């Protein structure tokens, strides 16, 4: 009996894998243009990193992590997101001692044990981007500009940018108190999850889909009325810079995000075209996170795009066409065929060779299936003349070519 794939984990072939490759290559070229450098961090970290970083009361830490004890019983978890790991790496490498601002990006698999559905996987992939070391609102605006440019470069449109400020440790507690006081009046009307959140993480009640249209949320206080002057001015600068760059956004007072490290600017990019899981990217400022993880007291801001969700909005890509498929009609031809294929590839052509000797008909069927532009046929007659038959699979024409002229002939394509 064959072994099945784990629920919520996916295999990607051909056109689907090519979409991921495109997201990665576009990210590499665009992010480096903005001055970001790649960092690669492990997929597994000590659980404490995520508990301290993301917050013990968050859904992610409470119920969505894959956690195992190591040989000494110390808990470690598959990363549910990249930010905490990148910050751990930043602290361990003392990057702050070398540069005042670090701009880092990474991409790869993340793991959350959620109920799988369209756009929600247990293993999913993020493109993640972080700016560490500056509290300036220019960084917030630049990061938002980067995510919108990136999504545009992937050919995506019809997305909406939701923006909010969560204030800071000075002004948010006042808002939190006012919110709790307000929500308590409606406690019995809230859904079960929100009744619990009211006492653990009341801000998250604001982004509950079930209670969204309820009187409790419609009449809830908004953070803007509680923001301290510094947070207000920070947010005004961010929005003014976005306005000057013609970036449209929705002011979303209910956008609070699901991870505890956020403060001030938070944002999400959403699409209505991929089902219930609408967020294709999300991020924000996390000025207390690095200190909380035992590092210096430095601010940071970042975002991550969900690659599976972006892939739902992108159509499959055609794979690049191979130049040749080489067929050997006799066993004796294999060493020469092997050497010819190697030589063609060393000269920049792409292609493959049929490993086994088969009849002409099935060999040609394989060549057709490979999608290669040319089929190179080697039989004992061609070997004797040091030539190969080359069939142009588009034109249907065939010519005999000296083996030492194959690179030239295959390189000239109309
Ligand atoms: P997040 O909002 O939890 O933020 O995730 C970012 C994106 O990852 C989401 O917008 C979504 O597209 C994708 N995503 C999340 N969970 C899943 C899932 N189960 N299946 C498929 N896609 C998913 C973060 O992770 C933060 N670390 C972002 C950040 C970076 N903030 C600051 N820096």
CSV table of C-alpha atoms and ligand atoms in Angstrom, one decimal:
chain,number,residue,atom,x,y,z
A,1,UNK,CA,0.0,0.0,0.0
A,2,UNK,CA,1.4,3.4,-0.9
A,3,UNK,CA,2.0,6.1,1.8
A,4,UNK,CA,-0.2,9.2,1.5
A,5,UNK,CA,0.8,12.8,1.9
A,6,UNK,CA,0.1,14.4,5.3
A,7,UNK,CA,-3.1,16.4,5.3
A,8,UNK,CA,-2.4,20.1,4.8
A,9,UNK,CA,1.0,19.5,3.2
A,10,UNK,CA,1.3,19.8,-0.6
A,11,UNK,CA,3.5,18.5,-3.4
A,12,UNK,CA,4.2,20.9,-6.2
A,13,UNK,CA,5.1,19.9,-9.8
A,14,UNK,CA,5.9,21.7,-13.0
A,15,UNK,CA,3.7,24.7,-13.6
A,16,UNK,CA,2.8,25.1,-9.9
A,17,UNK,CA,6.5,24.9,-8.9
A,18,UNK,CA,7.3,27.4,-11.7
A,19,UNK,CA,4.9,29.9,-10.1
A,20,UNK,CA,6.8,29.5,-6.8
A,21,UNK,CA,10.1,29.9,-8.6
A,22,UNK,CA,8.8,33.1,-10.2
A,23,UNK,CA,7.8,34.5,-6.8
A,24,UNK,CA,11.2,33.7,-5.4
A,25,UNK,CA,13.2,35.2,-8.3
A,26,UNK,CA,11.1,38.3,-8.4
A,27,UNK,CA,11.6,38.7,-4.7
A,28,UNK,CA,15.3,38.3,-5.0
A,29,UNK,CA,15.7,40.9,-7.7
A,30,UNK,CA,13.2,43.4,-6.3
A,31,UNK,CA,14.1,43.2,-2.6
A,32,UNK,CA,17.8,43.5,-3.4
A,33,UNK,CA,17.0,46.6,-5.4
A,34,UNK,CA,15.5,48.1,-2.2
A,35,UNK,CA,18.7,47.3,-0.3
A,36,UNK,CA,17.6,44.0,1.4
A,37,UNK,CA,20.0,41.1,1.9
A,38,UNK,CA,19.0,37.5,2.1
A,39,UNK,CA,19.2,35.6,5.4
A,40,UNK,CA,18.6,31.9,5.8
A,41,UNK,CA,17.4,30.6,9.2
A,42,UNK,CA,16.5,27.2,10.5
A,43,UNK,CA,12.9,25.8,10.2
A,44,UNK,CA,13.1,24.7,13.8
A,45,UNK,CA,13.7,26.8,16.9
A,46,UNK,CA,13.3,26.4,20.7
A,47,UNK,CA,9.6,26.8,21.5
A,48,UNK,CA,10.4,29.5,24.0
A,49,UNK,CA,11.4,31.8,21.1
A,50,UNK,CA,7.9,31.7,19.6
A,51,UNK,CA,6.2,31.9,23.0
A,52,UNK,CA,8.2,35.0,24.0
A,53,UNK,CA,8.2,36.5,20.5
A,54,UNK,CA,4.7,35.9,19.2
A,55,UNK,CA,2.9,35.8,22.6
A,56,UNK,CA,1.7,32.9,24.8
A,57,UNK,CA,-2.0,34.0,24.4
A,58,UNK,CA,-2.0,34.0,20.6
A,59,UNK,CA,-3.8,31.2,18.6
A,60,UNK,CA,-0.5,30.4,16.9
A,61,UNK,CA,1.4,29.6,20.1
A,62,UNK,CA,-1.6,28.2,22.0
A,63,UNK,CA,-2.8,25.7,19.5
A,64,UNK,CA,-1.1,25.8,16.1
A,65,UNK,CA,2.6,24.9,16.6
A,66,UNK,CA,4.2,21.5,15.8
A,67,UNK,CA,6.2,21.1,19.1
A,68,UNK,CA,8.5,18.2,20.1
A,69,UNK,CA,10.9,17.6,23.0
A,70,UNK,CA,14.5,17.1,22.0
A,71,UNK,CA,16.6,14.4,23.6
A,72,UNK,CA,16.9,16.3,26.8
A,73,UNK,CA,13.2,17.1,27.0
A,74,UNK,CA,13.6,20.8,25.9
A,75,UNK,CA,10.7,21.8,23.6
A,76,UNK,CA,11.4,22.9,20.1
A,77,UNK,CA,8.9,23.8,17.4
A,78,UNK,CA,8.7,24.0,13.6
A,79,UNK,CA,8.6,27.7,12.9
A,80,UNK,CA,5.0,29.1,12.4
A,81,UNK,CA,6.4,32.3,10.9
A,82,UNK,CA,9.9,33.8,10.1
A,83,UNK,CA,10.1,37.0,12.1
A,84,UNK,CA,11.0,35.5,15.5
A,85,UNK,CA,13.7,33.3,14.0
A,86,UNK,CA,15.2,36.1,11.9
A,87,UNK,CA,15.3,38.3,15.1
A,88,UNK,CA,17.0,35.5,17.0
A,89,UNK,CA,19.6,35.2,14.2
A,90,UNK,CA,20.0,39.0,14.2
A,91,UNK,CA,20.7,39.0,18.0
A,92,UNK,CA,23.0,36.0,17.9
A,93,UNK,CA,25.1,37.6,15.1
A,94,UNK,CA,25.1,41.0,16.9
A,95,UNK,CA,24.3,42.6,13.6
A,96,UNK,CA,23.4,45.8,15.4
A,97,UNK,CA,27.1,46.2,16.3
A,98,UNK,CA,28.0,46.2,12.6
A,99,UNK,CA,25.3,48.3,11.1
A,100,UNK,CA,22.7,50.7,12.4
A,101,UNK,CA,19.9,49.5,10.1
A,102,UNK,CA,19.6,45.9,8.8
A,103,UNK,CA,17.3,45.1,5.9
A,104,UNK,CA,16.8,41.3,5.7
A,105,UNK,CA,14.6,39.0,3.7
A,106,UNK,CA,14.1,35.3,3.7
A,107,UNK,CA,11.6,32.8,2.2
A,108,UNK,CA,10.7,29.2,2.9
A,109,UNK,CA,8.3,26.8,4.6
A,110,UNK,CA,6.4,27.7,7.8
A,111,UNK,CA,4.1,25.3,9.8
A,112,UNK,CA,0.8,25.9,11.5
A,113,UNK,CA,-1.4,23.0,12.6
A,114,UNK,CA,-4.6,24.7,11.5
A,115,UNK,CA,-7.7,23.1,9.9
A,116,UNK,CA,-6.7,22.9,6.2
A,117,UNK,CA,-8.9,24.7,3.7
A,118,UNK,CA,-8.5,26.6,0.5
A,119,UNK,CA,-5.5,29.0,1.1
A,120,UNK,CA,-4.9,27.6,4.5
A,121,UNK,CA,-2.2,24.9,4.7
A,122,UNK,CA,-0.3,23.3,7.6
A,123,UNK,CA,2.9,23.6,5.7
A,124,UNK,CA,2.8,26.9,3.7
A,125,UNK,CA,5.5,29.2,2.4
A,126,UNK,CA,6.2,32.9,3.2
A,127,UNK,CA,8.3,35.5,1.6
A,128,UNK,CA,9.4,37.5,4.6
A,129,UNK,CA,11.1,40.9,4.9
A,130,UNK,CA,12.3,42.8,7.9
A,131,UNK,CA,13.9,46.3,8.6
A,132,UNK,CA,15.6,46.4,12.0
A,133,UNK,CA,17.1,49.4,13.8
A,134,UNK,CA,15.0,52.4,12.7
A,135,UNK,CA,11.8,53.8,14.3
A,136,UNK,CA,11.4,56.2,11.3
A,137,UNK,CA,8.0,56.2,9.6
A,138,UNK,CA,9.8,56.4,6.3
A,139,UNK,CA,10.8,52.7,6.8
A,140,UNK,CA,7.1,51.8,7.4
A,141,UNK,CA,6.1,53.6,4.2
A,142,UNK,CA,9.0,52.1,2.2
A,143,UNK,CA,8.1,48.6,3.3
A,144,UNK,CA,4.5,49.0,2.3
A,145,UNK,CA,5.7,50.4,-1.1
A,146,UNK,CA,7.9,47.4,-1.5
A,147,UNK,CA,5.0,44.9,-0.9
A,148,UNK,CA,2.7,46.7,-3.3
A,149,UNK,CA,5.5,46.9,-5.9
A,150,UNK,CA,6.3,43.3,-5.5
A,151,UNK,CA,2.6,42.2,-5.9
A,152,UNK,CA,2.4,44.4,-9.0
A,153,UNK,CA,5.5,42.9,-10.4
A,154,UNK,CA,3.9,39.4,-10.1
A,155,UNK,CA,1.0,40.8,-12.2
A,156,UNK,CA,-1.5,40.9,-9.4
A,157,UNK,CA,-4.2,43.4,-9.2
A,158,UNK,CA,-7.6,43.9,-7.5
A,159,UNK,CA,-5.9,43.7,-4.1
A,160,UNK,CA,-6.7,46.0,-1.2
A,161,UNK,CA,-4.3,47.4,1.4
A,162,UNK,CA,-5.7,47.7,4.9
A,163,UNK,CA,-3.9,49.9,7.3
A,164,UNK,CA,-4.1,50.7,11.0
A,165,UNK,CA,-2.0,51.8,13.9
A,166,UNK,CA,-2.0,49.8,17.1
A,167,UNK,CA,-0.4,52.6,19.2
A,168,UNK,CA,2.4,51.9,21.6
A,169,UNK,CA,2.8,50.6,25.2
A,170,UNK,CA,1.9,54.1,26.4
A,171,UNK,CA,-1.4,54.7,24.6
A,172,UNK,CA,-2.6,51.1,23.8
A,173,UNK,CA,-3.4,50.1,27.4
A,174,UNK,CA,-5.9,53.0,27.6
A,175,UNK,CA,-7.6,51.9,24.4
A,176,UNK,CA,-7.5,48.3,25.7
A,177,UNK,CA,-9.3,49.3,28.9
A,178,UNK,CA,-11.9,51.3,27.0
A,179,UNK,CA,-12.4,48.3,24.6
A,180,UNK,CA,-12.8,45.8,27.5
A,181,UNK,CA,-15.3,48.1,29.2
A,182,UNK,CA,-17.3,48.4,26.0
A,183,UNK,CA,-17.2,44.7,25.1
A,184,UNK,CA,-18.2,43.6,28.6
A,185,UNK,CA,-21.6,45.2,28.0
A,186,UNK,CA,-22.1,42.8,25.0
A,187,UNK,CA,-20.3,39.8,26.4
A,188,UNK,CA,-23.3,37.5,26.1
A,189,UNK,CA,-23.7,38.4,22.4
A,190,UNK,CA,-20.1,37.6,21.5
A,191,UNK,CA,-19.2,34.3,19.9
A,192,UNK,CA,-17.5,31.7,22.1
A,193,UNK,CA,-14.0,32.5,20.9
A,194,UNK,CA,-14.5,36.2,21.5
A,195,UNK,CA,-15.9,35.6,25.0
A,196,UNK,CA,-12.5,33.9,25.8
A,197,UNK,CA,-10.5,36.6,23.9
A,198,UNK,CA,-12.2,39.3,25.9
A,199,UNK,CA,-10.2,38.2,28.9
A,200,UNK,CA,-7.0,37.1,27.2
A,201,UNK,CA,-6.5,39.2,24.0
A,202,UNK,CA,-9.4,41.7,23.8
A,203,UNK,CA,-8.0,43.5,20.7
A,204,UNK,CA,-8.4,40.3,18.7
A,205,UNK,CA,-12.2,40.5,19.2
A,206,UNK,CA,-12.0,43.4,16.7
A,207,UNK,CA,-11.0,41.2,13.8
A,208,UNK,CA,-13.5,38.4,14.5
A,209,UNK,CA,-15.3,37.5,11.3
A,210,UNK,CA,-18.3,36.1,13.1
A,211,UNK,CA,-18.9,39.2,15.2
A,212,UNK,CA,-17.8,41.7,12.6
A,213,UNK,CA,-21.3,43.1,11.9
A,214,UNK,CA,-22.5,43.0,15.5
A,215,UNK,CA,-23.5,46.1,17.5
A,216,UNK,CA,-20.6,45.3,19.9
A,217,UNK,CA,-18.0,45.8,17.1
A,218,UNK,CA,-19.9,48.5,15.1
A,219,UNK,CA,-20.0,50.8,18.2
A,220,UNK,CA,-16.6,49.8,19.6
A,221,UNK,CA,-14.0,52.5,20.5
A,222,UNK,CA,-11.3,53.2,17.9
A,223,UNK,CA,-7.6,53.4,18.7
A,224,UNK,CA,-7.3,56.8,16.9
A,225,UNK,CA,-9.1,58.4,19.7
A,226,UNK,CA,-6.5,57.1,22.2
A,227,UNK,CA,-3.3,57.6,20.4
A,228,UNK,CA,-0.5,59.5,22.0
A,229,UNK,CA,1.0,62.5,20.0
A,230,UNK,CA,4.1,60.5,19.0
A,231,UNK,CA,2.0,57.6,17.6
A,232,UNK,CA,-0.4,60.0,15.9
A,233,UNK,CA,2.4,61.9,14.2
A,234,UNK,CA,4.2,58.7,13.2
A,235,UNK,CA,1.0,57.4,11.6
A,236,UNK,CA,0.3,60.7,9.9
A,237,UNK,CA,3.7,60.7,8.3
A,238,UNK,CA,3.3,57.1,7.1
A,239,UNK,CA,-0.1,57.8,5.5
A,240,UNK,CA,1.2,61.1,3.9
A,241,UNK,CA,4.1,59.2,2.3
A,242,UNK,CA,1.8,56.6,1.0
A,243,UNK,CA,-0.5,59.3,-0.3
A,244,UNK,CA,2.4,61.0,-2.1
A,245,UNK,CA,3.4,57.7,-3.7
A,246,UNK,CA,-0.2,57.1,-4.9
A,247,UNK,CA,-0.7,54.0,-2.8
A,248,UNK,CA,-4.3,53.6,-2.0
A,249,UNK,CA,-5.3,52.1,1.3
A,250,UNK,CA,-8.4,51.4,3.5
A,251,UNK,CA,-8.2,52.8,7.0
A,252,UNK,CA,-9.2,49.7,8.9
A,253,UNK,CA,-9.8,50.3,12.6
A,254,UNK,CA,-10.5,46.6,13.2
A,255,UNK,CA,-7.1,45.5,11.8
A,256,UNK,CA,-5.2,44.2,14.9
A,257,UNK,CA,-3.2,41.2,13.5
A,258,UNK,CA,-2.9,37.8,15.2
A,259,UNK,CA,0.6,38.1,16.7
A,260,UNK,CA,1.3,39.9,19.9
A,261,UNK,CA,4.6,41.7,18.9
A,262,UNK,CA,3.0,44.5,16.8
A,263,UNK,CA,2.8,48.2,17.7
A,264,UNK,CA,2.1,51.3,15.7
A,265,UNK,CA,1.7,50.7,11.9
A,266,UNK,CA,0.1,47.4,10.9
A,267,UNK,CA,-1.1,46.4,7.5
A,268,UNK,CA,-2.6,43.6,5.5
A,269,UNK,CA,-3.1,43.1,1.7
A,270,UNK,CA,-6.3,41.2,0.9
A,271,UNK,CA,-8.0,39.6,-2.0
A,272,UNK,CA,-11.6,38.7,-2.4
A,273,UNK,CA,-10.8,36.1,-5.1
A,274,UNK,CA,-9.4,33.3,-3.0
A,275,UNK,CA,-12.1,32.3,-0.6
A,276,UNK,CA,-12.4,32.7,3.1
A,277,UNK,CA,-8.6,33.3,3.7
A,278,UNK,CA,-8.4,36.7,2.3
A,279,UNK,CA,-5.0,38.0,3.6
A,280,UNK,CA,-2.2,37.5,1.0
A,281,UNK,CA,0.3,39.5,3.0
A,282,UNK,CA,0.5,41.1,6.4
A,283,UNK,CA,3.0,42.9,8.6
A,284,UNK,CA,3.7,45.8,10.9
A,285,UNK,CA,6.0,47.4,13.4
A,286,UNK,CA,7.4,45.4,16.3
A,287,UNK,CA,9.5,47.9,18.4
A,288,UNK,CA,9.6,45.8,21.6
A,289,UNK,CA,10.3,42.4,20.0
A,290,UNK,CA,14.1,42.4,19.9
A,291,UNK,CA,14.4,43.5,23.5
A,292,UNK,CA,11.8,40.9,24.5
A,293,UNK,CA,14.0,38.2,22.9
A,294,UNK,CA,17.0,39.3,25.0
A,295,UNK,CA,18.5,41.6,22.4
A,296,UNK,CA,19.2,45.4,22.3
A,297,UNK,CA,16.2,47.7,22.6
A,298,UNK,CA,15.8,48.3,18.8
A,299,UNK,CA,12.8,48.9,16.7
A,300,UNK,CA,11.8,46.8,13.7
A,301,UNK,CA,9.1,46.5,11.0
A,302,UNK,CA,8.4,43.8,8.5
A,303,UNK,CA,5.9,41.8,6.5
A,304,UNK,CA,5.3,38.4,5.0
A,305,UNK,CA,3.5,37.2,1.9
A,306,UNK,CA,1.7,33.9,1.9
A,307,UNK,CA,3.0,32.2,-1.3
A,308,UNK,CA,0.2,29.6,-1.6
A,309,UNK,CA,-2.4,32.4,-1.4
A,310,UNK,CA,-0.5,34.4,-4.1
A,311,UNK,CA,-0.3,31.3,-6.2
A,312,UNK,CA,-4.1,31.0,-6.1
A,313,UNK,CA,-4.2,34.4,-7.8
A,314,UNK,CA,-1.5,33.5,-10.4
A,315,UNK,CA,-2.0,31.2,-13.3
A,316,UNK,CA,0.3,28.2,-13.9
A,317,UNK,CA,3.5,29.1,-15.8
A,318,UNK,CA,4.7,27.4,-18.9
A,319,UNK,CA,8.0,25.7,-18.2
A,320,UNK,CA,10.9,26.9,-20.3
A,321,UNK,CA,11.2,24.7,-23.4
A,322,UNK,CA,14.1,22.3,-23.6
A,323,UNK,CA,16.4,22.5,-26.7
A,324,UNK,CA,16.9,18.8,-27.4
A,325,UNK,CA,15.9,15.2,-26.6
A,326,UNK,CA,18.6,12.7,-27.6
A,327,UNK,CA,17.7,9.2,-28.7
A,328,UNK,CA,20.1,6.3,-29.1
A,329,UNK,CA,18.8,3.5,-31.4
A,330,UNK,CA,21.6,1.1,-30.5
A,331,UNK,CA,23.3,0.1,-27.3
A,332,UNK,CA,26.7,0.9,-29.0
A,333,UNK,CA,25.6,4.5,-29.5
A,334,UNK,CA,25.1,5.2,-25.8
A,335,UNK,CA,28.6,6.3,-24.9
A,336,UNK,CA,28.7,8.8,-27.8
A,337,UNK,CA,25.2,10.0,-27.1
A,338,UNK,CA,26.0,10.5,-23.5
A,339,UNK,CA,29.1,12.6,-24.5
A,340,UNK,CA,27.1,14.6,-27.0
A,341,UNK,CA,24.4,15.4,-24.5
A,342,UNK,CA,27.0,16.5,-21.9
A,343,UNK,CA,28.8,18.7,-24.5
A,344,UNK,CA,25.5,20.4,-25.6
A,345,UNK,CA,24.7,21.2,-22.0
A,346,UNK,CA,28.1,22.5,-21.3
A,347,UNK,CA,27.6,24.8,-24.3
A,348,UNK,CA,24.5,26.3,-22.8
A,349,UNK,CA,21.8,24.2,-24.4
A,350,UNK,CA,19.2,22.4,-22.3
A,351,UNK,CA,18.0,18.9,-22.9
A,352,UNK,CA,18.0,15.3,-21.9
A,353,UNK,CA,18.7,11.9,-23.2
A,354,UNK,CA,16.6,8.7,-23.3
A,355,UNK,CA,18.3,6.4,-20.9
A,356,UNK,CA,17.2,3.1,-22.4
A,357,UNK,CA,17.4,1.9,-26.0
A,358,UNK,CA,13.9,1.6,-27.4
A,359,UNK,CA,12.4,1.2,-30.8
A,360,UNK,CA,12.1,4.3,-33.1
A,361,UNK,CA,8.4,4.7,-32.5
A,362,UNK,CA,8.4,4.7,-28.7
A,363,UNK,CA,11.6,6.8,-28.6
A,364,UNK,CA,10.0,9.4,-30.8
A,365,UNK,CA,6.9,9.4,-28.5
A,366,UNK,CA,9.2,10.1,-25.6
A,367,UNK,CA,10.9,12.9,-27.5
A,368,UNK,CA,7.4,14.4,-28.3
A,369,UNK,CA,6.3,14.2,-24.7
A,370,UNK,CA,9.5,16.0,-23.5
A,371,UNK,CA,8.4,19.1,-25.5
A,372,UNK,CA,12.0,19.6,-26.7
A,373,UNK,CA,12.5,21.7,-29.8
A,374,UNK,CA,14.9,19.2,-31.5
A,375,UNK,CA,15.2,15.5,-31.4
A,376,UNK,CA,18.7,14.1,-32.0
A,377,UNK,CA,18.7,10.6,-33.3
A,378,UNK,CA,21.9,8.4,-33.1
A,379,UNK,CA,21.9,5.1,-34.9
A,380,UNK,CA,24.8,2.9,-36.1
A,381,UNK,CA,24.7,4.6,-39.6
A,382,UNK,CA,25.1,8.0,-38.1
A,383,UNK,CA,27.8,6.8,-35.8
A,384,UNK,CA,29.8,5.4,-38.7
A,385,UNK,CA,29.5,8.9,-40.4
A,386,UNK,CA,30.2,10.8,-37.1
A,387,UNK,CA,26.8,12.5,-37.6
A,388,UNK,CA,23.4,12.7,-36.0
A,389,UNK,CA,19.9,13.1,-37.4
A,390,UNK,CA,18.3,16.2,-36.1
A,391,UNK,CA,14.5,16.6,-36.3
A,392,UNK,CA,13.0,20.0,-35.9
A,393,UNK,CA,9.9,19.1,-33.9
A,394,UNK,CA,8.0,22.2,-34.9
A,395,UNK,CA,8.7,22.2,-38.6
A,396,UNK,CA,8.7,18.4,-38.9
A,397,UNK,CA,11.8,18.5,-41.0
A,398,UNK,CA,15.0,16.4,-40.5
A,399,UNK,CA,18.6,16.9,-41.5
A,400,UNK,CA,21.9,15.1,-41.0
A,401,UNK,CA,24.4,17.1,-39.0
A,402,UNK,CA,28.0,16.5,-38.2
A,403,UNK,CA,28.4,15.7,-34.5
A,404,UNK,CA,30.9,18.6,-34.1
A,405,UNK,CA,28.4,21.0,-35.6
A,406,UNK,CA,25.4,20.1,-33.3
A,407,UNK,CA,26.0,23.0,-30.9
A,408,UNK,CA,26.0,25.6,-33.8
A,409,UNK,CA,22.9,24.1,-35.5
A,410,UNK,CA,20.9,23.8,-32.3
A,411,UNK,CA,21.9,27.3,-31.1
A,412,UNK,CA,20.5,28.9,-34.3
A,413,UNK,CA,16.8,28.9,-33.6
A,414,UNK,CA,14.3,30.9,-35.6
B,1,LIG,P1,0.8,36.4,9.3
B,1,LIG,O1,-0.2,37.4,9.0
B,1,LIG,O2,0.6,35.5,10.4
B,1,LIG,O3,2.1,37.3,9.7
B,1,LIG,O4,1.2,35.6,8.0
B,1,LIG,C1,1.6,36.3,6.8
B,1,LIG,C2,0.9,35.7,5.7
B,1,LIG,O5,1.2,34.3,5.6
B,1,LIG,C3,-0.6,35.8,5.7
B,1,LIG,O6,-1.1,37.0,5.2
B,1,LIG,C4,-1.0,34.6,4.8
B,1,LIG,O7,-0.9,35.0,3.4
B,1,LIG,C5,0.1,33.6,5.0
B,1,LIG,N1,-0.4,32.5,5.9
B,1,LIG,C6,-0.4,32.5,7.2
B,1,LIG,N2,-0.9,31.3,7.7
B,1,LIG,C7,-1.1,30.6,6.6
B,1,LIG,C8,-1.6,29.2,6.4
B,1,LIG,N3,-1.9,28.4,7.4
B,1,LIG,N4,-1.7,28.8,5.1
B,1,LIG,C9,-1.3,29.6,4.1
B,1,LIG,N5,-0.9,30.8,4.2
B,1,LIG,C10,-0.8,31.3,5.4
B,1,LIG,C11,3.3,36.8,10.0
B,1,LIG,O8,3.6,35.6,9.8
B,1,LIG,C12,4.3,37.8,10.4
B,1,LIG,N6,5.6,37.1,10.8
B,1,LIG,C13,4.6,38.8,9.3
B,1,LIG,C14,5.6,39.8,9.7
B,1,LIG,C15,6.9,39.9,9.3
B,1,LIG,N7,5.4,40.8,10.5
B,1,LIG,C16,6.5,41.5,10.7
B,1,LIG,N8,7.4,40.9,9.9
